[in-house]
Tab-separated table of C-alpha atoms in Angstrom:
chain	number	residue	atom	x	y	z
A	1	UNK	CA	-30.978	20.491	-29.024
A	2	UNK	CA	-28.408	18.799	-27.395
A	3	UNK	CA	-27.522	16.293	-30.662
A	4	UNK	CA	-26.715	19.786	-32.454
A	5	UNK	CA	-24.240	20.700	-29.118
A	6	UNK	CA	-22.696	17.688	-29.254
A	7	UNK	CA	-22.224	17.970	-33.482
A	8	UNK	CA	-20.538	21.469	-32.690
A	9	UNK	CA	-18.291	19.962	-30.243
A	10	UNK	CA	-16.890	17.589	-32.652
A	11	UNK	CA	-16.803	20.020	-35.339
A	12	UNK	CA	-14.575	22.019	-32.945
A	13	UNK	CA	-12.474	19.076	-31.927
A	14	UNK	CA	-12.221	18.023	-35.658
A	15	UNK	CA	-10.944	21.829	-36.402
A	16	UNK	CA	-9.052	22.120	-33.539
A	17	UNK	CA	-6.945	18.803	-34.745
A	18	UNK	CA	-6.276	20.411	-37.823
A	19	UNK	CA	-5.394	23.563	-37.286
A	20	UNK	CA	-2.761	22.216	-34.514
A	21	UNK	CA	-1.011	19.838	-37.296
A	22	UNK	CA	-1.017	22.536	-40.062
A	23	UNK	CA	0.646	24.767	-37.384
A	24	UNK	CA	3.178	22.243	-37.074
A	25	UNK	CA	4.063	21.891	-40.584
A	26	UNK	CA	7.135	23.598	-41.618
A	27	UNK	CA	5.535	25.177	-44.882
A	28	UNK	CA	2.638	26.752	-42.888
A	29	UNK	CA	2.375	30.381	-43.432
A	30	UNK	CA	0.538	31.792	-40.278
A	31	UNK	CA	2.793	31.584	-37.525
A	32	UNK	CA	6.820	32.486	-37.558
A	33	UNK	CA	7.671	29.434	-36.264
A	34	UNK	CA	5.909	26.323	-36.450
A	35	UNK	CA	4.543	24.303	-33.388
A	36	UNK	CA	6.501	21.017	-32.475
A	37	UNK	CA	4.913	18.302	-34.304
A	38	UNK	CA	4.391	14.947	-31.689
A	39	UNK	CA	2.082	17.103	-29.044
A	40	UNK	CA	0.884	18.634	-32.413
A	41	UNK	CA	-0.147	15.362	-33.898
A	42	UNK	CA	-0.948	13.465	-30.144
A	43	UNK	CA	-3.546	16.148	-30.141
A	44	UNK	CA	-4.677	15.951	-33.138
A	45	UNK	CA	-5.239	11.788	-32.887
A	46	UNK	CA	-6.647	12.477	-29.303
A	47	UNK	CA	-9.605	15.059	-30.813
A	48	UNK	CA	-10.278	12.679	-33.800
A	49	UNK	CA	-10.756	10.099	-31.690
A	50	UNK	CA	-13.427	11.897	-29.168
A	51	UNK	CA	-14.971	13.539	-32.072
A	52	UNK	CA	-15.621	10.098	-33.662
A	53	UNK	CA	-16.993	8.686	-30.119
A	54	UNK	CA	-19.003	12.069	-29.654
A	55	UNK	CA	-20.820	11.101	-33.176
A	56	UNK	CA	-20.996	7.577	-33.045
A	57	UNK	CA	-23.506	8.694	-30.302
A	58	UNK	CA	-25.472	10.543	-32.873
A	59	UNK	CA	-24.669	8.095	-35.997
A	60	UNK	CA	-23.857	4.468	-36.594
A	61	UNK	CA	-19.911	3.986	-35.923
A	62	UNK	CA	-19.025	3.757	-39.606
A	63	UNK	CA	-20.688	6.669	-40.588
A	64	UNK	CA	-18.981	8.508	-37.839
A	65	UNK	CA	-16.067	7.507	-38.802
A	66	UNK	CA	-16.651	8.527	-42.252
A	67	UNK	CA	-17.806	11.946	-41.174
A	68	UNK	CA	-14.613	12.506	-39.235
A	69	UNK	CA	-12.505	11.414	-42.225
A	70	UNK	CA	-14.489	13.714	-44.442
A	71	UNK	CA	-14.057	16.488	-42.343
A	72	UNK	CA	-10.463	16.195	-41.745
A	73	UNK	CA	-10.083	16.496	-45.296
A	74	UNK	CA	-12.092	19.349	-46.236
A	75	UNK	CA	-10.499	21.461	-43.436
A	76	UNK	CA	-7.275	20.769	-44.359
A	77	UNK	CA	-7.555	21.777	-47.977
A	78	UNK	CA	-10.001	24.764	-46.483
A	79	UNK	CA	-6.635	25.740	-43.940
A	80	UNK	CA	-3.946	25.627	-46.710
A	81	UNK	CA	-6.219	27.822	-49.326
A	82	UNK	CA	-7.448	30.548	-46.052
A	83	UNK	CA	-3.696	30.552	-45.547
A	84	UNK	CA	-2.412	31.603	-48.433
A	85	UNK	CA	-4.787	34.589	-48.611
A	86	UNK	CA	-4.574	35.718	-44.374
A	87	UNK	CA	-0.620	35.479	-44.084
A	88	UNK	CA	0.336	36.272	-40.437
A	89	UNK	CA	-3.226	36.338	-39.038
A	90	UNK	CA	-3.766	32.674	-36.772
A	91	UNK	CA	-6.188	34.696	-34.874
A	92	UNK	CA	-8.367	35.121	-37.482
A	93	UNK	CA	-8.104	32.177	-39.536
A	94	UNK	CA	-8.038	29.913	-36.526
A	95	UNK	CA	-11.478	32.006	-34.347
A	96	UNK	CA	-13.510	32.190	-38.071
A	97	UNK	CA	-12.538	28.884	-39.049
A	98	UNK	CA	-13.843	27.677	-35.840
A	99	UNK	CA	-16.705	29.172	-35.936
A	100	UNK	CA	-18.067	28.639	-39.846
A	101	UNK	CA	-17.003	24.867	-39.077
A	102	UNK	CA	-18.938	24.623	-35.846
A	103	UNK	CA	-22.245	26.628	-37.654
A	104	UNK	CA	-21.757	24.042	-40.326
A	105	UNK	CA	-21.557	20.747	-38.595
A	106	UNK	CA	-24.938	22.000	-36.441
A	107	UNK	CA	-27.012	23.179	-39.617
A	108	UNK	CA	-26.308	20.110	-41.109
């Protein structure tokens, strides 16, 4: 039980991360004005970094590491596609992202 907590935690690390650097791009299309990017990308290095320690608990450090670069990926391409389709709507995009991601990294 709690190696499935601790997966969803990095998930929502992992997602946070991303969501706060596409909200700092310049092209992003959710908010009016995008976030400033060095806190923006501080925080996004800061969550990679305790999601890979939080699942080099559960896996061997490469693999983590793997896993976090993996899932960095797919939610960024996952972020600009949502995007394009919920214009305006950071509530939305940002709550259900979190939560499909989260679901995801538990079920495996």
């Amino acid at each position: 039980m709690e190696i499935q907590l601790l997966k969803g935690l990095a998930g929502a690390l992992i997602f946070g991360g991303c969501l706060l650097t596409y909200l700092a791009s310049s092209r992003q299309r959710l908010l009016a004005k995008p976030f400033t990017r060095k806190p923006a990308w501080g925080l996004f290095a800061t969550g990679q970094m305790l999601a890979w320690v939080i699942l080099a608990g559960v896996y061997p450090p490469f693999s983590a590491a793997l896993l976090v670069l993996t899932l960095v990926m797919s939610v960024w391409i996952g972020l600009v596609l949502v995007s394009a389709h919920m214009t305006g709507r950071p509530l939305l995009v940002g709550s259900v992202g979190l939560v499909l991601f989260s679901l995801i990294m538990v079920t495996g």
